[in-house]
XYZ file of C-alpha atoms in Angstrom:
477
model
C 14.336 25.881 125.648
C 17.784 28.178 125.631
C 19.943 25.243 125.754
C 17.589 23.670 122.777
C 17.834 26.405 120.766
C 21.489 27.066 120.804
C 21.778 23.388 120.030
C 19.666 23.575 116.948
C 21.433 26.668 115.739
C 24.614 24.946 116.006
C 23.665 21.829 114.163
C 22.138 24.108 111.579
C 25.320 25.696 111.145
C 27.231 22.466 110.642
C 24.781 21.104 108.284
C 24.952 24.532 106.059
C 28.676 24.041 105.994
C 28.871 20.791 105.286
C 26.386 21.138 102.042
C 28.360 23.751 100.634
C 31.520 21.491 101.199
C 29.929 19.494 98.321
C 30.893 22.210 95.681
C 34.570 22.447 96.550
C 36.757 20.246 94.136
C 40.109 22.026 94.376
C 42.653 23.964 96.187
C 41.287 27.534 94.710
C 37.949 26.508 95.655
C 38.969 25.620 99.010
C 41.266 28.596 99.357
C 39.855 31.543 97.852
C 36.131 30.220 97.161
C 36.900 29.966 93.655
C 37.263 33.708 93.361
C 33.515 34.085 92.761
C 31.812 36.029 95.504
C 29.193 38.679 94.581
C 29.463 41.992 96.745
C 26.831 41.152 99.490
C 28.916 37.983 100.507
C 32.199 39.665 100.260
C 30.796 42.454 102.494
C 29.770 39.906 105.017
C 32.757 38.125 105.107
C 34.454 40.886 105.531
C 32.304 42.466 108.294
C 32.805 38.772 109.877
C 36.697 39.423 109.857
C 36.800 41.423 112.965
C 33.047 40.786 114.242
C 33.999 37.873 116.809
C 34.895 37.259 120.366
C 36.651 40.803 121.060
C 33.854 42.791 119.611
C 31.384 41.347 121.480
C 33.012 40.566 124.693
C 36.359 42.089 124.377
C 35.735 45.682 123.143
C 32.471 45.671 125.089
C 34.102 45.178 128.573
C 37.294 47.302 127.752
C 34.871 50.181 126.834
C 33.206 49.984 130.035
C 36.496 50.022 132.084
C 38.804 52.331 129.907
C 36.040 54.368 127.495
C 37.126 55.212 123.949
C 40.512 55.727 124.716
C 41.143 52.055 125.659
C 39.657 50.956 121.915
C 41.625 52.726 119.850
C 42.801 49.823 118.708
C 39.519 48.056 117.887
C 37.060 49.315 116.310
C 39.023 52.121 115.317
C 42.394 50.686 114.143
C 40.652 47.566 112.757
C 38.179 49.222 110.631
C 40.701 51.347 109.011
C 42.684 48.486 108.370
C 39.687 47.005 106.301
C 39.607 50.162 104.197
C 43.275 50.236 103.525
C 43.395 46.380 102.612
C 40.654 46.904 100.427
C 42.236 49.152 98.193
C 45.879 47.610 98.576
C 44.559 43.958 97.682
C 41.928 45.162 95.215
C 44.537 47.505 93.359
C 47.774 45.554 93.686
C 47.463 42.088 94.445
C 44.061 40.837 92.888
C 45.410 40.392 89.644
C 48.200 38.108 90.423
C 45.710 35.538 91.057
C 47.414 34.082 94.099
C 46.265 31.881 97.004
C 48.111 33.627 99.609
C 50.391 36.483 100.431
C 53.538 34.051 100.928
C 53.122 33.444 97.361
C 53.417 37.380 96.585
C 56.386 37.228 98.948
C 57.752 34.664 96.998
C 57.110 36.506 93.515
C 58.385 39.605 94.791
C 61.379 38.589 96.840
C 62.292 34.981 96.958
C 61.635 31.463 98.686
C 63.444 32.713 101.701
C 61.362 35.879 102.339
C 58.109 33.638 101.555
C 59.081 31.514 104.678
C 60.058 34.257 107.057
C 57.080 36.020 106.510
C 54.785 33.025 106.440
C 56.085 32.059 109.826
C 55.385 35.501 111.289
C 51.621 35.248 109.763
C 50.929 32.014 110.921
C 52.520 32.716 114.479
C 50.456 35.754 114.616
C 47.030 33.672 114.802
C 47.803 31.491 117.679
C 46.663 34.430 120.226
C 43.875 35.566 117.680
C 42.460 32.178 117.123
C 42.671 31.072 120.663
C 40.544 34.012 121.881
C 37.555 33.026 119.527
C 37.997 29.414 121.094
C 38.255 31.143 124.801
C 34.854 33.053 123.855
C 33.235 29.608 122.862
C 33.808 28.409 126.079
C 32.630 31.533 127.687
C 29.447 30.644 126.055
C 28.794 27.624 126.635
C 29.315 27.772 130.026
C 27.297 30.672 130.621
C 24.138 29.172 128.259
C 24.044 26.118 130.493
C 24.328 27.661 133.919
C 27.758 26.137 134.474
C 27.027 22.791 133.554
C 29.581 22.806 130.952
C 32.839 24.129 131.811
C 34.618 26.710 129.910
C 37.208 24.160 129.359
C 34.926 21.659 128.059
C 32.991 24.453 125.993
C 36.194 25.122 124.189
C 36.400 21.483 123.212
C 33.290 21.711 122.072
C 33.344 24.917 120.060
C 36.537 23.877 118.313
C 34.967 20.656 117.531
C 32.331 22.327 115.810
C 34.020 25.151 113.886
C 36.531 22.568 112.762
C 34.006 20.423 111.037
C 32.553 22.523 108.711
C 35.688 24.444 107.997
C 37.681 21.530 107.479
C 35.286 20.212 104.679
C 34.007 23.468 103.367
C 36.677 25.825 103.541
C 36.759 29.363 102.344
C 33.608 28.916 100.687
C 31.652 27.353 103.644
C 33.262 30.251 105.553
C 31.739 32.649 103.242
C 28.405 31.360 102.972
C 28.033 30.985 106.718
C 29.197 34.577 107.176
C 26.468 35.730 104.882
C 23.614 33.701 106.865
C 25.419 34.810 110.305
C 25.684 38.321 109.542
C 21.873 38.911 109.528
C 21.739 36.953 112.654
C 24.227 38.903 114.437
C 23.040 42.638 113.427
C 19.296 41.357 114.408
C 20.164 39.984 117.335
C 22.213 42.785 118.716
C 19.607 45.633 117.685
C 16.931 43.523 119.173
C 18.788 43.282 122.704
C 20.075 47.013 122.284
C 16.175 47.916 122.054
C 15.293 45.986 125.295
C 17.998 47.637 126.984
C 17.522 51.175 125.834
C 13.885 50.395 127.735
C 15.412 49.671 130.929
C 17.696 52.699 131.078
C 15.333 55.574 130.030
C 16.646 55.644 126.073
C 19.738 55.915 124.025
C 20.328 59.389 125.186
C 20.425 58.401 128.844
C 23.171 55.994 128.264
C 25.388 58.454 126.066
C 25.075 61.429 128.639
C 25.894 58.975 131.673
C 28.964 57.775 129.651
C 30.115 61.256 128.845
C 29.661 62.479 132.711
C 31.854 59.592 133.324
C 34.711 60.754 130.912
C 33.983 57.129 128.687
C 33.702 59.218 125.519
C 37.131 60.712 125.897
C 39.116 59.320 123.030
C 42.309 61.555 122.759
C 44.910 60.927 125.745
C 46.057 63.813 128.112
C 49.289 65.989 126.617
C 51.666 63.387 127.748
C 54.147 61.746 125.359
C 53.946 58.495 127.173
C 50.267 58.309 126.715
C 50.344 59.452 123.334
C 52.725 56.540 122.370
C 51.158 54.113 124.008
C 47.799 55.330 122.300
C 49.611 55.371 118.720
C 51.037 52.230 119.254
C 47.745 50.209 119.921
C 46.070 51.979 117.020
C 49.109 51.489 114.500
C 49.652 47.658 115.770
C 46.188 46.862 114.608
C 45.947 49.319 111.722
C 48.890 48.340 109.794
C 50.234 45.072 111.851
C 46.767 43.404 110.496
C 47.277 44.206 106.941
C 49.615 41.311 106.177
C 46.999 38.955 107.170
C 46.030 35.717 105.206
C 42.135 35.851 106.381
C 41.876 39.476 105.449
C 43.497 38.602 102.007
C 41.350 35.695 101.550
C 38.168 37.341 102.314
C 38.906 40.455 99.992
C 40.489 38.235 97.138
C 37.681 35.879 97.083
C 35.412 38.424 95.354
C 34.433 37.749 91.804
C 36.297 41.193 90.593
C 38.803 43.394 91.713
C 36.144 46.397 91.861
C 33.974 43.917 94.187
C 36.905 43.562 96.206
C 37.707 47.072 97.072
C 33.684 48.129 97.389
C 32.878 45.046 99.750
C 36.051 45.886 101.694
C 35.029 49.143 102.443
C 31.547 48.617 103.227
C 32.365 45.855 105.565
C 34.655 48.089 107.417
C 32.424 50.585 107.505
C 29.463 48.450 108.941
C 31.754 47.094 111.322
C 32.986 50.212 112.632
C 29.427 51.319 113.198
C 28.093 48.200 114.467
C 31.057 47.593 116.945
C 28.995 50.550 119.152
C 26.141 48.231 119.596
C 27.574 45.727 122.210
C 29.572 48.567 123.730
C 26.320 50.462 124.268
C 24.772 47.028 125.956
C 27.665 46.638 127.959
C 27.448 49.891 129.291
C 23.793 50.028 130.331
C 24.443 47.225 132.514
C 26.147 49.681 134.802
C 23.219 51.726 134.924
C 20.608 48.891 135.204
C 22.241 47.008 138.172
C 25.604 49.029 139.388
C 26.379 46.791 142.319
C 26.265 43.723 140.365
C 28.034 45.077 137.230
C 30.582 46.658 139.328
C 31.462 43.796 141.259
C 31.856 41.982 137.818
C 34.267 44.736 136.560
C 36.278 43.919 139.299
C 36.477 39.931 138.527
C 36.078 39.187 134.897
C 34.515 42.093 132.861
C 33.540 39.927 129.856
C 31.093 38.260 131.910
C 28.970 41.727 131.998
C 27.049 41.381 128.890
C 26.133 37.721 128.809
C 25.012 38.213 132.918
C 22.975 41.199 131.873
C 21.189 39.255 129.234
C 20.564 36.264 131.433
C 19.292 38.310 134.457
C 17.338 40.845 132.629
C 15.985 40.008 129.433
C 13.240 37.001 128.602
C 14.429 33.568 127.412
C 13.375 34.831 123.919
C 15.743 37.423 123.771
C 18.279 35.568 125.664
C 18.120 33.210 122.853
C 18.430 35.765 120.092
C 21.745 37.222 121.689
C 23.585 33.978 122.331
C 22.419 32.648 118.576
C 24.112 36.270 117.396
C 26.996 35.547 119.878
C 27.762 32.331 118.581
C 26.998 33.786 114.631
C 29.859 36.164 115.440
C 32.347 33.824 116.956
C 31.778 30.903 114.771
C 32.142 33.112 111.528
C 35.640 34.893 113.066
C 37.025 31.724 114.292
C 36.167 29.384 110.967
C 38.195 32.110 108.928
C 40.842 32.551 111.286
C 41.490 28.381 111.754
C 41.261 28.273 107.775
C 43.742 31.271 107.057
C 47.125 30.102 109.179
C 46.457 26.390 107.888
C 46.077 27.317 104.060
C 48.927 29.568 104.395
C 51.670 27.071 106.147
C 50.199 24.613 103.615
C 50.943 26.552 100.596
C 53.904 28.332 101.453
C 56.012 25.887 103.561
C 54.756 22.266 103.406
C 54.633 22.627 99.642
C 58.116 23.368 99.018
C 58.479 19.523 100.239
C 55.772 18.142 97.658
C 56.883 19.907 94.565
C 54.974 17.457 92.305
C 51.713 16.947 94.616
C 48.441 16.905 92.644
C 45.905 19.075 93.731
C 43.529 16.619 95.029
C 46.210 15.237 97.791
C 47.214 18.912 98.278
C 43.464 19.728 99.309
C 43.805 16.808 101.814
C 47.223 18.005 102.821
C 45.309 21.632 103.714
C 42.553 19.784 105.917
C 45.200 17.936 107.951
C 47.093 21.104 108.649
C 43.679 22.948 109.719
C 43.200 20.029 112.013
C 46.577 20.187 113.361
C 46.472 23.645 114.040
C 42.931 23.715 115.869
C 45.015 21.287 117.988
C 47.724 23.472 118.910
C 45.246 26.785 119.220
C 43.015 25.074 121.696
C 46.177 23.789 123.682
C 47.241 27.750 123.976
C 43.268 28.706 124.735
C 43.494 26.032 128.017
C 46.482 27.152 129.393
C 46.650 30.883 128.980
C 44.756 33.411 131.611
C 44.826 36.528 129.122
C 41.680 38.580 128.529
C 40.122 38.119 124.923
C 40.772 41.531 124.003
C 44.448 41.471 124.992
C 44.789 38.274 123.217
C 43.903 39.791 120.054
C 45.304 43.262 120.458
C 48.600 41.291 120.911
C 48.072 38.943 117.810
C 49.448 41.608 115.314
C 52.794 42.942 116.992
C 54.997 40.295 114.845
C 53.259 41.195 111.567
C 53.639 44.836 112.181
C 57.278 44.306 113.023
C 58.203 41.449 110.449
C 55.742 41.500 107.391
C 54.495 45.049 107.165
C 57.306 46.782 105.684
C 58.547 44.157 103.289
C 54.542 44.241 102.016
C 53.928 47.525 101.162
C 57.461 48.549 100.197
C 57.384 45.703 97.768
C 54.367 47.166 96.179
C 55.000 50.853 96.112
C 59.019 51.068 95.789
C 60.620 49.542 92.918
C 64.069 49.667 94.276
C 62.740 47.159 97.429
C 64.671 44.105 96.832
C 65.539 40.698 98.698
C 68.231 41.810 100.706
C 66.228 44.761 101.833
C 63.187 42.608 102.777
C 65.621 39.928 104.748
C 66.893 42.813 106.771
C 63.665 44.018 107.198
C 62.066 40.905 108.282
C 65.322 39.820 110.699
C 65.683 43.459 112.194
C 62.159 44.316 112.811
C 61.312 40.757 114.744
C 64.611 40.683 116.362
C 64.343 44.429 117.769
C 60.829 43.619 118.838
C 61.428 40.489 120.699
C 64.545 42.265 122.520
C 62.320 45.256 123.448
C 59.474 42.886 124.794
C 62.223 40.954 126.775
C 63.757 44.007 128.407
C 61.004 46.565 128.576
C 57.551 44.750 127.870
C 55.799 47.583 129.881
C 57.798 50.510 128.289
C 56.876 54.027 129.189
C 58.391 55.345 126.402
C 58.059 53.676 123.375
C 55.999 50.189 122.819
C 58.195 47.551 121.561
C 56.077 46.869 118.666
C 56.774 50.607 117.248
C 60.620 49.894 118.019
C 60.271 46.765 115.839
C 58.300 48.954 112.942
C 60.876 51.611 112.834
C 63.856 49.252 112.990
C 61.972 47.251 110.036
C 61.719 50.373 107.818
C 65.051 51.295 108.401
C 66.486 48.142 107.712
C 64.558 47.936 104.381
C 65.924 51.414 103.312
C 69.498 50.236 104.136
C 69.479 46.673 102.985
C 67.833 47.772 99.700
C 69.885 50.825 98.767
C 72.988 49.010 99.459
C 75.023 46.779 96.825
C 73.023 43.892 96.246
C 74.295 40.556 97.168
C 71.593 38.392 97.493
C 70.278 36.853 94.156
C 67.411 38.347 92.451
C 63.850 37.113 93.088
C 61.861 35.102 90.776
C 59.918 36.563 87.970
C 57.017 38.829 89.404
C 54.411 36.951 87.440
C 55.283 33.384 87.882
C 52.868 31.198 89.588
C 52.977 27.650 90.778
């Protein structure tokens, strides 16, 4: 019954995506849903930005092991990212009517800055999308009781998401996000209700977690611990702002006001709702301590699905895995689309300046297929946890893209020379720090990259300018 329910749900999702694809007629429809989304849909798609594999499996497993202190990056940093990005994109970039962040970098600086920042953004998605693919493989493996291996599950999951994303683009992503948000919230709350009945209620679980020190948020009075804590928080909060999927979801709104409010509400709901899978996973340690403490030692990501499979009825299992698939598919579809659109628009288009809108739409779809093959290969080869893959994804954008983005919007003296110095200095110093001391007990490598990026922007912009002036700020392709 469980397998048939999951299969039916997947078929329905693909069918909805393909139906929505019949309304995609241009690159603008494909990349930003024609900028026509109402507030409820924008709120749902912003919520789905983060509520994927890492929120369901990664964050919950990390909380059980390390407590609130271990999840400072997500949901604390990620939800603040959505709030900041909503104000920034709604007030500064929405009126420019551009398809990608790379377009903004070209208009504010020049073509070289556009290419460099786009490469940083696209590269950051490798670990992020691979984490979603890895989670799909985990779900298929668990649901079929091992009949489908995790590797085969990754291939199947990637193929399903690729199908409706390639045809429907952002419009299909947004519509499915809206549908799947209801499934996610209803399913997770139902499982939490069942689990609370097994543990003596919510208060019993919270009290147990508090006594175990899992609710301690701030680190001890130690400089190294505080720097690591702030490094994780800042990496997710600021490093994920210059991201194409966040930009696309927010600027697909039908107005700047809808973009801002949709992002604020989506970020708030995300922050509050992420505690539901944390609650469910921690409850497992009270329900069957011996079994779940063993899982914590081997693979903490299996705690949540194992609890559902062994301690809930089949109906509840179907609801849970439907919700999990909804969350992962919502997240993975947009994160497949975003880097593909950015790469096509800001790098490939430059080699075909006279290409028609129809042919360019085909090119974008082909790029999605190629990028999916790359991230699938990476997911199959890596052994990193889902949470670590997501947490590490935004180090390069923090070091190489955040400073040029924000200084370009808020500092009139920021120029192309400063932006290039910021990108090159930030990325190079981060890579050097990762190579020399990847687990630095003093300063996290990405914070070194951010500091160098900031310094280079200031110095480069204030020195006499030796690089050509940017294109007109209001120019568009």
